[in-house]
Amino acid sequence: RHDAMIKFFLLVNKQGKVRLAKWYNPYNEEEQKKVEQEVQRMVTVRDSKLTNFLEYRNGRLIYRRYAGLYFVMFVDAADNELACFEAIHFFVELLDTYFENVCELDLVFNFHKVYMILDEVFLGGEFQENSKTIIMNRLAAIEELVA
């Protein structure tokens, strides 16, 4: 059985509310809630002067904060932290382009679109596409189909 590079991707606000959770490895519902609480406690109280990489369980948490939102990835300990850090930024840039200056309310009220964008970037826990143009064209085609 092949484990995904990214075990899960979480989007948490400063108050600890999970705005997005994508699980690439199997976790039961109880374990998901436990992980969400642990990650939220670790990331939201961390001093901004410290690194954005944390040892967690048998891997590494990599996160970036944008305004009041924390974008968090859990990956294998052997994975390239900077590549993951950059992948988070790429995802945020896509959100910003798609929603034209994204804010937390865009993510809450259009969560299905956020998952759609996430699925265009990461597939099965692996970085899938790194061209903003290709992804934006795919999203436009999907919008045309559902309109």
GROMACS .gro file of N, CA and C in nm:
model
  441
    1ARG      N    1   0.084  -0.119   0.000
    1ARG     CA    2   0.000   0.000   0.000
    1ARG      C    3   0.087   0.124   0.000
    2HIS      N    4   0.059   0.217  -0.087
    2HIS     CA    5   0.136   0.340  -0.100
    2HIS      C    6   0.071   0.450  -0.017
    3ASP      N    7   0.147   0.508   0.075
    3ASP     CA    8   0.097   0.622   0.150
    3ASP      C    9   0.121   0.748   0.070
    4ALA      N   10   0.028   0.842   0.078
    4ALA     CA   11   0.042   0.968   0.008
    4ALA      C   12   0.153   1.051   0.071
    5MET      N   13   0.216   1.137  -0.011
    5MET     CA   14   0.317   1.229   0.041
    5MET      C   15   0.252   1.321   0.144
    6ILE      N   16   0.139   1.379   0.106
    6ILE     CA   17   0.063   1.466   0.198
    6ILE      C   18  -0.038   1.377   0.269
    7LYS      N   19  -0.031   1.373   0.400
    7LYS     CA   20  -0.124   1.290   0.478
    7LYS      C   21  -0.259   1.360   0.494
    8PHE      N   22  -0.252   1.492   0.518
    8PHE     CA   23  -0.374   1.572   0.524
    8PHE      C   24  -0.340   1.718   0.501
    9PHE      N   25  -0.443   1.795   0.464
    9PHE     CA   26  -0.431   1.938   0.441
    9PHE      C   27  -0.543   2.003   0.521
   10LEU      N   28  -0.509   2.095   0.609
   10LEU     CA   29  -0.608   2.164   0.691
   10LEU      C   30  -0.599   2.314   0.670
   11LEU      N   31  -0.712   2.378   0.680
   11LEU     CA   32  -0.720   2.523   0.679
   11LEU      C   33  -0.793   2.563   0.807
   12VAL      N   34  -0.723   2.634   0.896
   12VAL     CA   35  -0.776   2.666   1.029
   12VAL      C   36  -0.768   2.817   1.049
   13ASN      N   37  -0.873   2.876   1.110
   13ASN     CA   38  -0.864   3.018   1.139
   13ASN      C   39  -0.804   3.041   1.278
   14LYS      N   40  -0.780   3.167   1.314
   14LYS     CA   41  -0.715   3.200   1.441
   14LYS      C   42  -0.793   3.149   1.562
   15GLN      N   43  -0.925   3.140   1.548
   15GLN     CA   44  -1.009   3.093   1.658
   15GLN      C   45  -1.010   2.941   1.670
   16GLY      N   46  -0.943   2.873   1.578
   16GLY     CA   47  -0.933   2.728   1.584
   16GLY      C   48  -1.041   2.655   1.506
   17LYS      N   49  -1.121   2.727   1.431
   17LYS     CA   50  -1.227   2.666   1.351
   17LYS      C   51  -1.167   2.611   1.221
   18VAL      N   52  -1.191   2.484   1.197
   18VAL     CA   53  -1.141   2.421   1.073
   18VAL      C   54  -1.231   2.462   0.958
   19ARG      N   55  -1.171   2.525   0.858
   19ARG     CA   56  -1.246   2.573   0.741
   19ARG      C   57  -1.237   2.477   0.624
   20LEU      N   58  -1.137   2.392   0.624
   20LEU     CA   59  -1.120   2.294   0.518
   20LEU      C   60  -1.038   2.179   0.575
   21ALA      N   61  -1.076   2.058   0.543
   21ALA     CA   62  -0.998   1.941   0.584
   21ALA      C   63  -1.001   1.840   0.470
   22LYS      N   64  -0.884   1.807   0.421
   22LYS     CA   65  -0.873   1.707   0.315
   22LYS      C   66  -0.778   1.599   0.366
   23TRP      N   67  -0.828   1.476   0.374
   23TRP     CA   68  -0.752   1.364   0.429
   23TRP      C   69  -0.710   1.273   0.315
   24TYR      N   70  -0.579   1.255   0.298
   24TYR     CA   71  -0.528   1.170   0.190
   24TYR      C   72  -0.493   1.030   0.239
   25ASN      N   73  -0.482   1.013   0.369
   25ASN     CA   74  -0.462   0.881   0.429
   25ASN      C   75  -0.583   0.853   0.517
   26PRO      N   76  -0.615   0.727   0.537
   26PRO     CA   77  -0.736   0.696   0.615
   26PRO      C   78  -0.720   0.730   0.764
   27TYR      N   79  -0.812   0.810   0.812
   27TYR     CA   80  -0.826   0.841   0.955
   27TYR      C   81  -0.974   0.828   0.985
   28ASN      N   82  -1.008   0.761   1.096
   28ASN     CA   83  -1.149   0.755   1.129
   28ASN      C   84  -1.193   0.891   1.185
   29GLU      N   85  -1.323   0.911   1.197
   29GLU     CA   86  -1.376   1.042   1.237
   29GLU      C   87  -1.322   1.088   1.372
   30GLU      N   88  -1.312   0.996   1.465
   30GLU     CA   89  -1.260   1.030   1.598
   30GLU      C   90  -1.114   1.077   1.591
   31GLU      N   91  -1.035   1.006   1.511
   31GLU     CA   92  -0.894   1.042   1.494
   31GLU      C   93  -0.880   1.177   1.420
   32GLN      N   94  -0.968   1.201   1.323
   32GLN     CA   95  -0.965   1.330   1.253
   32GLN      C   96  -0.988   1.446   1.349
   33LYS      N   97  -1.086   1.433   1.434
   33LYS     CA   98  -1.116   1.540   1.531
   33LYS      C   99  -0.998   1.561   1.626
   34LYS      N  100  -0.939   1.452   1.671
   34LYS     CA  101  -0.824   1.461   1.760
   34LYS      C  102  -0.707   1.532   1.692
   35VAL      N  103  -0.679   1.493   1.568
   35VAL     CA  104  -0.569   1.554   1.492
   35VAL      C  105  -0.597   1.703   1.470
   36GLU      N  106  -0.720   1.736   1.430
   36GLU     CA  107  -0.756   1.876   1.408
   36GLU      C  108  -0.731   1.960   1.532
   37GLN      N  109  -0.771   1.908   1.649
   37GLN     CA  110  -0.750   1.981   1.774
   37GLN      C  111  -0.603   1.995   1.807
   38GLU      N  112  -0.526   1.888   1.790
   38GLU     CA  113  -0.382   1.893   1.819
   38GLU      C  114  -0.312   1.993   1.728
   39VAL      N  115  -0.342   1.986   1.599
   39VAL     CA  116  -0.278   2.076   1.502
   39VAL      C  117  -0.315   2.221   1.532
   40GLN      N  118  -0.441   2.244   1.557
   40GLN     CA  119  -0.487   2.379   1.587
   40GLN      C  120  -0.414   2.435   1.709
   41ARG      N  121  -0.400   2.354   1.813
   41ARG     CA  122  -0.331   2.399   1.935
   41ARG      C  123  -0.184   2.427   1.910
   42MET      N  124  -0.122   2.349   1.826
   42MET     CA  125   0.021   2.365   1.799
   42MET      C  126   0.049   2.487   1.710
   43VAL      N  127  -0.032   2.507   1.609
   43VAL     CA  128  -0.002   2.607   1.507
   43VAL      C  129  -0.049   2.747   1.547
   44THR      N  130  -0.169   2.760   1.599
   44THR     CA  131  -0.226   2.893   1.622
   44THR      C  132  -0.158   2.970   1.735
   45VAL      N  133  -0.094   2.900   1.828
   45VAL     CA  134  -0.029   2.970   1.940
   45VAL      C  135   0.121   2.988   1.919
   46ARG      N  136   0.171   2.938   1.809
   46ARG     CA  137   0.315   2.942   1.782
   46ARG      C  138   0.360   3.085   1.748
   47ASP      N  139   0.472   3.124   1.805
   47ASP     CA  140   0.529   3.256   1.782
   47ASP      C  141   0.568   3.271   1.634
   48SER      N  142   0.536   3.386   1.576
   48SER     CA  143   0.563   3.407   1.434
   48SER      C  144   0.713   3.414   1.402
   49LYS      N  145   0.796   3.430   1.504
   49LYS     CA  146   0.941   3.433   1.481
   49LYS      C  147   1.000   3.293   1.465
   50LEU      N  148   0.923   3.192   1.500
   50LEU     CA  149   0.971   3.054   1.491
   50LEU      C  150   0.945   2.997   1.351
   51THR      N  151   1.011   2.889   1.320
   51THR     CA  152   0.998   2.823   1.190
   51THR      C  153   0.855   2.774   1.166
   52ASN      N  154   0.819   2.756   1.041
   52ASN     CA  155   0.686   2.708   1.004
   52ASN      C  156   0.684   2.558   0.984
   53PHE      N  157   0.784   2.489   1.038
   53PHE     CA  158   0.793   2.344   1.028
   53PHE      C  159   0.793   2.287   1.169
   54LEU      N  160   0.707   2.188   1.193
   54LEU     CA  161   0.696   2.126   1.325
   54LEU      C  162   0.702   1.975   1.314
   55GLU      N  163   0.778   1.913   1.403
   55GLU     CA  164   0.775   1.767   1.411
   55GLU      C  165   0.640   1.728   1.470
   56TYR      N  166   0.574   1.629   1.410
   56TYR     CA  167   0.442   1.586   1.458
   56TYR      C  168   0.425   1.439   1.425
   57ARG      N  169   0.395   1.362   1.528
   57ARG     CA  170   0.381   1.218   1.514
   57ARG      C  171   0.501   1.162   1.438
   58ASN      N  172   0.479   1.094   1.326
   58ASN     CA  173   0.592   1.036   1.252
   58ASN      C  174   0.623   1.116   1.125
   59GLY      N  175   0.590   1.244   1.127
   59GLY     CA  176   0.614   1.328   1.009
   59GLY      C  177   0.637   1.472   1.047
   60ARG      N  178   0.596   1.560   0.957
   60ARG     CA  179   0.619   1.702   0.978
   60ARG      C  180   0.497   1.784   0.939
   61LEU      N  181   0.463   1.881   1.024
   61LEU     CA  182   0.360   1.979   0.990
   61LEU      C  183   0.430   2.097   0.923
   62ILE      N  184   0.377   2.140   0.812
   62ILE     CA  185   0.427   2.258   0.743
   62ILE      C  186   0.309   2.351   0.727
   63TYR      N  187   0.327   2.475   0.770
   63TYR     CA  188   0.213   2.566   0.764
   63TYR      C  189   0.257   2.706   0.723
   64ARG      N  190   0.160   2.781   0.672
   64ARG     CA  191   0.178   2.922   0.640
   64ARG      C  192   0.055   2.995   0.689
   65ARG      N  193   0.078   3.115   0.740
   65ARG     CA  194  -0.033   3.197   0.786
   65ARG      C  195  -0.054   3.310   0.687
   66TYR      N  196  -0.180   3.326   0.647
   66TYR     CA  197  -0.221   3.437   0.561
   66TYR      C  198  -0.337   3.504   0.631
   67ALA      N  199  -0.317   3.631   0.671
   67ALA     CA  200  -0.416   3.704   0.751
   67ALA      C  201  -0.449   3.618   0.873
   68GLY      N  202  -0.573   3.583   0.893
   68GLY     CA  203  -0.611   3.504   1.010
   68GLY      C  204  -0.628   3.356   0.982
   69LEU      N  205  -0.573   3.308   0.870
   69LEU     CA  206  -0.590   3.168   0.831
   69LEU      C  207  -0.457   3.096   0.827
   70TYR      N  208  -0.458   2.973   0.877
   70TYR     CA  209  -0.341   2.886   0.874
   70TYR      C  210  -0.366   2.773   0.775
   71PHE      N  211  -0.278   2.761   0.677
   71PHE     CA  212  -0.282   2.654   0.579
   71PHE      C  213  -0.179   2.552   0.624
   72VAL      N  214  -0.224   2.430   0.657
   72VAL     CA  215  -0.137   2.332   0.720
   72VAL      C  216  -0.135   2.202   0.640
   73MET      N  217  -0.013   2.152   0.617
   73MET     CA  218   0.008   2.022   0.552
   73MET      C  219   0.080   1.931   0.649
   74PHE      N  220   0.044   1.805   0.650
   74PHE     CA  221   0.118   1.704   0.724
   74PHE      C  222   0.181   1.611   0.623
   75VAL      N  223   0.314   1.601   0.626
   75VAL     CA  224   0.387   1.524   0.526
   75VAL      C  225   0.486   1.430   0.594
   76ASP      N  226   0.545   1.340   0.514
   76ASP     CA  227   0.650   1.252   0.564
   76ASP      C  228   0.768   1.334   0.612
   77ALA      N  229   0.839   1.283   0.709
   77ALA     CA  230   0.957   1.352   0.763
   77ALA      C  231   1.065   1.370   0.657
   78ALA      N  232   1.069   1.282   0.558
   78ALA     CA  233   1.173   1.288   0.455
   78ALA      C  234   1.139   1.384   0.341
   79ASP      N  235   1.017   1.435   0.336
   79ASP     CA  236   0.977   1.522   0.226
   79ASP      C  237   1.043   1.659   0.236
   80ASN      N  238   1.055   1.724   0.123
   80ASN     CA  239   1.118   1.855   0.112
   80ASN      C  240   1.025   1.962   0.169
   81GLU      N  241   1.064   2.019   0.283
   81GLU     CA  242   0.980   2.118   0.350
   81GLU      C  243   0.956   2.241   0.265
   82LEU      N  244   1.061   2.289   0.198
   82LEU     CA  245   1.047   2.411   0.119
   82LEU      C  246   0.955   2.391  -0.001
   83ALA      N  247   0.959   2.273  -0.061
   83ALA     CA  248   0.869   2.244  -0.172
   83ALA      C  249   0.723   2.244  -0.123
   84CYS      N  250   0.700   2.188  -0.006
   84CYS     CA  251   0.565   2.188   0.052
   84CYS      C  252   0.521   2.329   0.089
   85PHE      N  253   0.613   2.404   0.146
   85PHE     CA  254   0.588   2.543   0.184
   85PHE      C  255   0.548   2.624   0.060
   86GLU      N  256   0.618   2.601  -0.049
   86GLU     CA  257   0.590   2.670  -0.175
   86GLU      C  258   0.457   2.622  -0.234
   87ALA      N  259   0.425   2.493  -0.218
   87ALA     CA  260   0.298   2.440  -0.268
   87ALA      C  261   0.179   2.505  -0.197
   88ILE      N  262   0.194   2.529  -0.068
   88ILE     CA  263   0.088   2.599   0.007
   88ILE      C  264   0.070   2.738  -0.052
   89HIS      N  265   0.181   2.808  -0.075
   89HIS     CA  266   0.173   2.943  -0.130
   89HIS      C  267   0.107   2.942  -0.269
   90PHE      N  268   0.142   2.844  -0.350
   90PHE     CA  269   0.083   2.830  -0.483
   90PHE      C  270  -0.069   2.812  -0.473
   91PHE      N  271  -0.114   2.730  -0.380
   91PHE     CA  272  -0.257   2.708  -0.359
   91PHE      C  273  -0.325   2.839  -0.318
   92VAL      N  274  -0.263   2.914  -0.229
   92VAL     CA  275  -0.320   3.042  -0.184
   92VAL      C  276  -0.325   3.141  -0.300
   93GLU      N  277  -0.222   3.144  -0.384
   93GLU     CA  278  -0.223   3.232  -0.501
   93GLU      C  279  -0.339   3.196  -0.595
   94LEU      N  280  -0.363   3.067  -0.612
   94LEU     CA  281  -0.476   3.023  -0.696
   94LEU      C  282  -0.609   3.069  -0.636
   95LEU      N  283  -0.624   3.054  -0.506
   95LEU     CA  284  -0.747   3.100  -0.439
   95LEU      C  285  -0.764   3.250  -0.460
   96ASP      N  286  -0.656   3.323  -0.445
   96ASP     CA  287  -0.660   3.468  -0.459
   96ASP      C  288  -0.697   3.509  -0.602
   97THR      N  289  -0.645   3.438  -0.700
   97THR     CA  290  -0.677   3.466  -0.840
   97THR      C  291  -0.822   3.429  -0.869
   98TYR      N  292  -0.863   3.311  -0.825
   98TYR     CA  293  -0.998   3.262  -0.855
   98TYR      C  294  -1.105   3.350  -0.791
   99PHE      N  295  -1.087   3.385  -0.664
   99PHE     CA  296  -1.187   3.464  -0.592
   99PHE      C  297  -1.162   3.614  -0.600
  100GLU      N  298  -1.055   3.656  -0.669
  100GLU     CA  299  -1.019   3.797  -0.681
  100GLU      C  300  -1.010   3.862  -0.543
  101ASN      N  301  -0.900   3.839  -0.476
  101ASN     CA  302  -0.875   3.888  -0.340
  101ASN      C  303  -0.954   3.804  -0.239
  102VAL      N  304  -0.915   3.683  -0.223
  102VAL     CA  305  -0.985   3.587  -0.138
  102VAL      C  306  -0.988   3.632   0.008
  103CYS      N  307  -1.099   3.601   0.075
  103CYS     CA  308  -1.109   3.623   0.219
  103CYS      C  309  -1.175   3.499   0.281
  104GLU      N  310  -1.176   3.493   0.412
  104GLU     CA  311  -1.228   3.375   0.480
  104GLU      C  312  -1.373   3.346   0.442
  105LEU      N  313  -1.454   3.448   0.424
  105LEU     CA  314  -1.594   3.426   0.387
  105LEU      C  315  -1.608   3.361   0.249
  106ASP      N  316  -1.518   3.393   0.158
  106ASP     CA  317  -1.519   3.325   0.027
  106ASP      C  318  -1.502   3.175   0.046
  107LEU      N  319  -1.412   3.139   0.137
  107LEU     CA  320  -1.383   2.997   0.161
  107LEU      C  321  -1.501   2.927   0.229
  108VAL      N  322  -1.568   2.999   0.318
  108VAL     CA  323  -1.681   2.941   0.391
  108VAL      C  324  -1.801   2.920   0.299
  109PHE      N  325  -1.835   3.023   0.221
  109PHE     CA  326  -1.955   3.015   0.139
  109PHE      C  327  -1.935   2.946   0.005
  110ASN      N  328  -1.810   2.925  -0.034
  110ASN     CA  329  -1.779   2.856  -0.159
  110ASN      C  330  -1.687   2.737  -0.134
  111PHE      N  331  -1.711   2.666  -0.024
  111PHE     CA  332  -1.621   2.557   0.015
  111PHE      C  333  -1.607   2.452  -0.095
  112HIS      N  334  -1.715   2.427  -0.168
  112HIS     CA  335  -1.708   2.328  -0.277
  112HIS      C  336  -1.610   2.371  -0.386
  113LYS      N  337  -1.600   2.500  -0.411
  113LYS     CA  338  -1.505   2.551  -0.510
  113LYS      C  339  -1.362   2.542  -0.456
  114VAL      N  340  -1.347   2.563  -0.327
  114VAL     CA  341  -1.214   2.552  -0.265
  114VAL      C  342  -1.163   2.408  -0.277
  115TYR      N  343  -1.251   2.311  -0.250
  115TYR     CA  344  -1.213   2.170  -0.266
  115TYR      C  345  -1.181   2.140  -0.412
  116MET      N  346  -1.256   2.199  -0.503
  116MET     CA  347  -1.232   2.177  -0.646
  116MET      C  348  -1.092   2.228  -0.684
  117ILE      N  349  -1.056   2.345  -0.635
  117ILE     CA  350  -0.923   2.401  -0.662
  117ILE      C  351  -0.815   2.315  -0.598
  118LEU      N  352  -0.838   2.273  -0.475
  118LEU     CA  353  -0.742   2.186  -0.405
  118LEU      C  354  -0.719   2.058  -0.484
  119ASP      N  355  -0.827   2.001  -0.537
  119ASP     CA  356  -0.817   1.876  -0.613
  119ASP      C  357  -0.745   1.895  -0.747
  120GLU      N  358  -0.744   2.015  -0.799
  120GLU     CA  359  -0.669   2.043  -0.922
  120GLU      C  360  -0.519   2.052  -0.894
  121VAL      N  361  -0.482   2.090  -0.772
  121VAL     CA  362  -0.342   2.107  -0.736
  121VAL      C  363  -0.284   1.977  -0.680
  122PHE      N  364  -0.358   1.913  -0.589
  122PHE     CA  365  -0.311   1.792  -0.523
  122PHE      C  366  -0.404   1.677  -0.557
  123LEU      N  367  -0.346   1.567  -0.600
  123LEU     CA  368  -0.427   1.450  -0.634
  123LEU      C  369  -0.372   1.331  -0.557
  124GLY      N  370  -0.455   1.273  -0.474
  124GLY     CA  371  -0.413   1.157  -0.396
  124GLY      C  372  -0.297   1.188  -0.302
  125GLY      N  373  -0.287   1.313  -0.258
  125GLY     CA  374  -0.181   1.350  -0.165
  125GLY      C  375  -0.049   1.384  -0.231
  126GLU      N  376  -0.050   1.396  -0.363
  126GLU     CA  377   0.071   1.431  -0.438
  126GLU      C  378   0.048   1.561  -0.513
  127PHE      N  379   0.154   1.641  -0.525
  127PHE     CA  380   0.147   1.765  -0.601
  127PHE      C  381   0.125   1.729  -0.747
  128GLN      N  382   0.015   1.775  -0.805
  128GLN     CA  383  -0.026   1.731  -0.938
  128GLN      C  384   0.009   1.830  -1.048
  129GLU      N  385  -0.023   1.955  -1.026
  129GLU     CA  386  -0.007   2.053  -1.134
  129GLU      C  387   0.051   2.182  -1.077
  130ASN      N  388   0.151   2.239  -1.146
  130ASN     CA  389   0.214   2.360  -1.095
  130ASN      C  390   0.201   2.478  -1.191
  131SER      N  391   0.113   2.468  -1.288
  131SER     CA  392   0.088   2.578  -1.380
  131SER      C  393  -0.043   2.647  -1.344
  132LYS      N  394  -0.030   2.772  -1.301
  132LYS     CA  395  -0.149   2.849  -1.264
  132LYS      C  396  -0.242   2.865  -1.386
  133THR      N  397  -0.184   2.886  -1.503
  133THR     CA  398  -0.263   2.905  -1.625
  133THR      C  399  -0.346   2.780  -1.657
  134ILE      N  400  -0.282   2.664  -1.652
  134ILE     CA  401  -0.353   2.538  -1.681
  134ILE      C  402  -0.467   2.517  -1.581
  135ILE      N  403  -0.439   2.539  -1.454
  135ILE     CA  404  -0.543   2.518  -1.352
  135ILE      C  405  -0.657   2.617  -1.369
  136MET      N  406  -0.627   2.744  -1.394
  136MET     CA  407  -0.732   2.844  -1.411
  136MET      C  408  -0.816   2.812  -1.535
  137ASN      N  409  -0.753   2.761  -1.641
  137ASN     CA  410  -0.828   2.721  -1.761
  137ASN      C  411  -0.920   2.603  -1.731
  138ARG      N  412  -0.871   2.507  -1.654
  138ARG     CA  413  -0.954   2.391  -1.615
  138ARG      C  414  -1.073   2.437  -1.531
  139LEU      N  415  -1.047   2.528  -1.437
  139LEU     CA  416  -1.155   2.578  -1.351
  139LEU      C  417  -1.259   2.654  -1.432
  140ALA      N  418  -1.214   2.731  -1.530
  140ALA     CA  419  -1.308   2.803  -1.617
  140ALA      C  420  -1.392   2.703  -1.696
  141ALA      N  421  -1.332   2.596  -1.745
  141ALA     CA  422  -1.407   2.493  -1.820
  141ALA      C  423  -1.510   2.425  -1.730
  142ILE      N  424  -1.473   2.399  -1.605
  142ILE     CA  425  -1.567   2.337  -1.511
  142ILE      C  426  -1.683   2.434  -1.482
  143GLU      N  427  -1.651   2.562  -1.464
  143GLU     CA  428  -1.755   2.663  -1.440
  143GLU      C  429  -1.854   2.666  -1.556
  144GLU      N  430  -1.804   2.654  -1.680
  144GLU     CA  431  -1.891   2.655  -1.798
  144GLU      C  432  -1.985   2.535  -1.798
  145LEU      N  433  -1.934   2.420  -1.754
  145LEU     CA  434  -2.015   2.298  -1.751
  145LEU      C  435  -2.130   2.308  -1.651
  146VAL      N  436  -2.105   2.370  -1.538
  146VAL     CA  437  -2.207   2.375  -1.433
  146VAL      C  438  -2.298   2.497  -1.445
  147ALA      N  439  -2.264   2.590  -1.534
  147ALA     CA  440  -2.345   2.713  -1.549
  147ALA      C  441  -2.469   2.689  -1.630
   0.00000   0.00000   0.00000
